[in-house]
Each structure stands twice: as structure tokens, then as C-alpha cells.
Amino acid sequence: MDSRTFFSFALTPVAVAILSMPAMAADTLPATPDAVAAAPAVTQGAVPDVLLAQVAPVPESMPAGSVPAAGTASASSEGADYRVVVTGAGTGASKPLTVVTDPRKARQPIPAQDGADILKTVPGFSVIRKGGTDGDPVLRGMAGSRLNVLLDGEHILGGCGGRMDPPTAYVFPDSYDRLTVLKGPQTVLHGPGNSAGTVLFERDREARPEQPGLKANVSGTVGSFGRRDVMGDLNYATPDFYVRGTGTHTRSDDYKDGSGNPVHSSYERWSGRMALGLTPDANTLYELTYGRSDGEAAYADRMMDGTKFDRENIGLRFEKRNISPLVRKVEANAYRNYVDHVMDNFSMRPATPAAMRALSNPDRETIGARVAVTLQPLESTRVIAGVDAQENQHTLRMSKGVMAGTAYEAMPRIEDGKFRQLGLFGEVHHNLDDRQRLIGGARVDWWEATDQRMTPSLATRGLKRDDTLPSGFLRWERDFDQGNGTVYAGLGHVQRFPDFWETVGGMRQSTSTNSAFNTRPEKTTQVDVGVNWKNERLSTSLSTFYNRIDDYILIDAFNTGARFGKVGNPAVVRNIDASSYGLEAALSYALTPQWKLDASLAYVRGKNRTDGTPLAQMPPLEGKLGLNWNNGTWSAGALWRVAARQDRVDPGKGNIAGQDVATATPGFGTLSLNGSYKVNKRVRIIAGVDNVFDKTYAEHLSRSGTMIPGYIQTGRINEPGRNWWLKTTVALD
């Protein structure tokens, strides 16, 4: 066992050893969503904190350090959840366009091991499979930088020009306390470009206890195909400071599909993080964090595998609350994320002749900061305004031949793309009366990008470009049935700057030159309409949307040939006009105190209005039906997932994460089962089996398999066959 694996596993016995120690008093713990929801009602016309959770207002009664990030103050759709295993069926929005969930809960299929895995359990999400890990998440048919993903309020961008490492590849779900999904362009607080939505992976800041105390959480998972996970989380807090350390390790061998054929998909990943927080008084927090992670992963869709995903993170955070009746909160954070990525064609696959060995070593440094202030000019109005900025630099070096595995380390890194962004934003929540409210916001982003590639024939070599891009939204919400339901309608507009993969990565071209660097920004205008309602037995949500996208950035892989003096050119990047519409619906019904029925439905349909064809990379209609039983000690559940046939394809076209293949995808259905036993208030054992009937199938959104010796090449990468798993969780809190 190497040092990285040891670090992750070492936390396990330590956490278990301290279970005999006294737990912290309950009144010293951070405020929970249920506790906030149970707080006394606010006066008529005042802005209730539970309604402002999306913008993270600070309830004045909360202790220092327990400041919730987005979504904390709202009761999650899971809330005090009977679902021991989260399947996605019945997981609707807890409030308009917002889904909040606990990423540490067991998931089905097998508990998530990266960010894309866990997002797949949220209705409306799909994942583009490449192997066993590091899939690209897709929300409502939109992928890449159309989906804004933040880790503790920080942006992280991968290094691979072929998307081996999307932002979610650096997410270890068990190390986070909360996952919040904000659907559509209905917030301006979390950075630019969220035309599909915003995803927030967040950790809690610890409460300021009256007495020092220690908490621990540990979990372990074993499963088919050599799956092994472990997570440890230790936290020591005093009235003046807290220290929190988290470590994770996950691995798997190649899985087999339902026909027993192995898929090139093994992986191993680990992470570690330390946080030091200072709480000099009840309203002040200073926090310093440091994290590292690394791993390796085999890919079934390409000729190289990832042998290094080394990420280093350092972050600083400051929060001050209750400054005055007008100034409720000031917050600031700064961070640096560095990714050093290595991929090659010989380390993780059958022997490659030495002379044909190839290695690529891209890296990216992302530096960012954000400052925001929360104001309450009126009892019924709260405003959040601020500024955010980001700069990222990408470099690349490559080596070939017998010494490819070591020669690259002595080679210089060549800069090829640099991006800078500065944004100003403001968001207002205003109560019209005790049942109606308006939420609106606007932001403007200044972008600058430099094409640093030095290829002599490149049309945009050394070129610099800049754009000023506005975005904004307005949403009306109205409560009904004594607050049990909410109806809403929102209009949002986002202008998105083309990202690295759409301009520089992959040496893609435009329709007129051998460079895509001058691709125009994408402009999305979207209407969101929906309703949420619940009572003691029934909880429902329905969210619908329609958008028109001007200058949609399309990757056209088949639009190649002998052009611009080359043969077999890379894909072409085109601006087209497009539109899409769809819905997500969820229902949860208590048949009896022990039996619950869950259901969800997700649908999206897109059109390429320029070419008169279906918009590529649209997922099929998908439904989930779950039945769960829970008596408080034992639980059992079944999940039936069904996907319809998808024949609306446009071969070769798509986005930076994937393009349509030439054939339709047949529909399929899979059955999964789970059960659990609560040993005591600290220990729970959960087991499950996915794909009970060992069905051979592939998702519509999947990369094509490539030819690898010893493996069967498939048009789409097949999903795992029957998969048994068991997860144990131990908590002291």
C-alpha cells in the first residue's frame, strides 16, 4: 500500500477508536435544515431566511461558523428522509428550481464515487460514460461549461483537451456535506455562464461550541468488480477554532457488462483535505484550507488512459455577520487550484510497442476570488451584491518513444491558452406580501482570452480577444394552500463565453479558418415555470422550461476533410441557432407509515434550427419508480428505471463532452434492490444489487468504444452488469 492509500485508510481506525468518547452536546451543533424550517414565522412582509437559502442569507440566530452555503436553510427534498438509499425517484425540488441532497447518503446504482455519479441520481441529469469514472454530467441536454460546477465556492478546470477530467472528476462525494442543484439561468451569484444550471458541492463550517468537542464520520463500501471505498472525516472544535480533516480512497477493477464482457474501466482515486477555522466571536470566521488528490483511470473510448490527476488546492475565506441593521453579512474568499494531468497509451493497457509509446502532460492553474455583501435596506427586501474574478492558464508538453514515460519531466511546458474573467453581480429578493415575492438579478462579465499556440500556420496564433457579456433573470413566486405549495415563473438570459475546449483545446477549426478561437459567445434565453406542493403524505414537484439559444456552440466532428491544407482535420466548431424544451416531475407518497412510493420523470427535446435537424446529445425520456419500506431499524427498497428509445440523432454533432453516433439507442429497463440495518444510532449497514437481471445495455449519452486489445469494441460503452455492493457508515456527532 503506497503512502496515498495509507493516508486515506489511516483515518478509518482513528475514527472508529474515538467512538467511545463523549459526543458534543446537541446544542453545540450547527443549525440543521429541519431546525431552520421549524423556526418561528417571520413577520408579514419580512424576508424569511428559508426563502433566501439560494443566496445564503445569514439567520441572525445562527452561531458563528455555521453559516450555511446555498440551499442549507431550505428543507431538502430529502429532509428527515425515510430513504436510506437515494435513487433519484421522488427526489424533487425542495423549493423553486432547487434540489438539495446529502452526498454522503448511499446511492443506487452503487454509491457514487465521483461528482458525475452522484448527479445522475438527480432528475434531469445524465452522464456521458467514458469508462468506470470521470463521466461528463449533462443537465437537460446541456454539458460542459453550460453547467457551472463549484467546489466550496471555487471553480476548478481540468487539464485534458479531451475531457478526461471534467470538474466533477475532482469531486469525492463522501467528503462533502451538501449538494445543491440550481436549475436554469435563475441565479447570478455563482459565476458566469450557467445557462443549464449551477451545481454546488459544499462543506459545512463548524459551529462555535461552548465546550471543546470531537466528531467523526467514517464509511466503507465494497462491491462487485473489485470496488473498494473508504472515507474518514475528523473534526475538533472549540469556542475559538476548529480543525477538520477528511480523507477518501476509492478503487475498482474493470467491470463486466451484462454479457460478461470486460470493459476497460479500472480506476483508483484518493483525496485529502485539512481545514483550520478561527471563530474569535459569534459573528466572525476566518478559514484556511489545503487539499490534495490524485488518481488513475482507464478509458474505453480513446487510445490513452489517465495515469495522473494530481490536484492541489489552497483556499482562504472570511465571513462577518450582523454588522449593522443594513449590512447583514460580508464574505470573501480566494483560492488556487492546480491540476497536473498525465495520459499515455502504455501504462494501463496491454503492452504497447516501445517505439509507439506516447504521453501527454497538460496542466492548468486556476486562480480566483469573490467578495460579496448582503444588505437589508427594507424589512421585506434583501440584496446581495459583489464581484468575482478568475484567471486560468493552460500548458502542454508531450513525449514519444521508448523513454516517453520519463522524458517528459525534463521538457518545458508550452503555454497554449489563457483566460481571464471579471464579473459584477447583484441579486434582490423582495416580498410583495406574505405570499408573493420577486427574485431578480443581473451580472456583467468582462472576458479576455489569448491564443498562445505557436503553430506557424495557425490563423489565430498569438491573437487576443475580449468580450463584455451581460446576464440576468427575474422570477415570481407565490405560495398557496397555507404555504404547502409554491407556483413560480421565471425568465433568464445568459451570455456564455466560449471555453478552452471550444476555442483552443483539440486544435478544432471554424468553418472559415484552421482555428476555432474566434467562436462567438452563446446566448441563452429561457423560461422556467413550475409548482411544488406537499402535505403530510404527498410531496410533488413539476418544473418545465423552454429556451432559445442564439449562436449555440456546436461541435461538428464530421465536418472535416482536406481543408486548410490538411487531411483529416479535427472537428469544426460552429455557431448555430437552437432551442429546447422539457420537464422534470417528481412524486413521493406515503402509502402507510412504513411504506413509501416514489416516482420521477425527465424529458427534454432539442432542435438545431439552423440545420433543421434534432439538436444532438439529447437524452431520452426517462422514468424512475421506487418502493421503500422502513420501520426505523430495517429498510428495504426497489427501483425500476426505464429509458425510452432515442432516435432523434444527428451523427457527428454534439458538444465538447460527446457527439451523436450514427444509430438510435433502444430503450431499456433495469431493476435494483437495496436493504439496510440500523445497528444503533451510530452504525448503519446498507446493501444492494444493481441491474438485477444482468441486462446488457448502453445509455444514449455515451462515448463510442475504441479498439483495445483484449476488449470487445462497442458502438456505445455498455453499462455494468449485475453489481452487488455493501456500505457501512459510522457516525459520532
Coordinates of C-alpha atoms in Angstrom, one line a residue, residues 129-130 300-301 661-663 665 697-706 712-719:
R129 CA -19.8 7.4 -19.9
K130 CA -16.1 7.1 -20.9
A300 CA -12.8 2.6 -23.1
D301 CA -13.5 5.5 -25.5
V661 CA -23.2 8.2 -33.1
A662 CA -25.0 7.2 -36.3
T663 CA -27.6 4.8 -34.8
T665 CA -30.4 3.8 -28.9
Y697 CA -27.4 -2.1 -22.4
A698 CA -25.8 1.3 -23.0
E699 CA -27.0 4.8 -22.3
H700 CA -27.9 7.0 -25.2
L701 CA -25.4 9.6 -24.0
S702 CA -22.3 7.6 -24.1
R703 CA -18.9 7.7 -25.8
S704 CA -18.2 5.2 -28.5
G705 CA -15.9 2.3 -27.6
T706 CA -12.4 2.2 -29.2
I712 CA -14.7 -6.0 -27.4
Q713 CA -15.3 -2.8 -29.3
T714 CA -18.8 -1.5 -29.0
G715 CA -20.7 1.4 -30.7
R716 CA -21.5 2.8 -27.2
I717 CA -19.9 1.8 -24.0
N718 CA -22.0 -0.8 -22.2
E719 CA -23.1 -0.2 -18.6

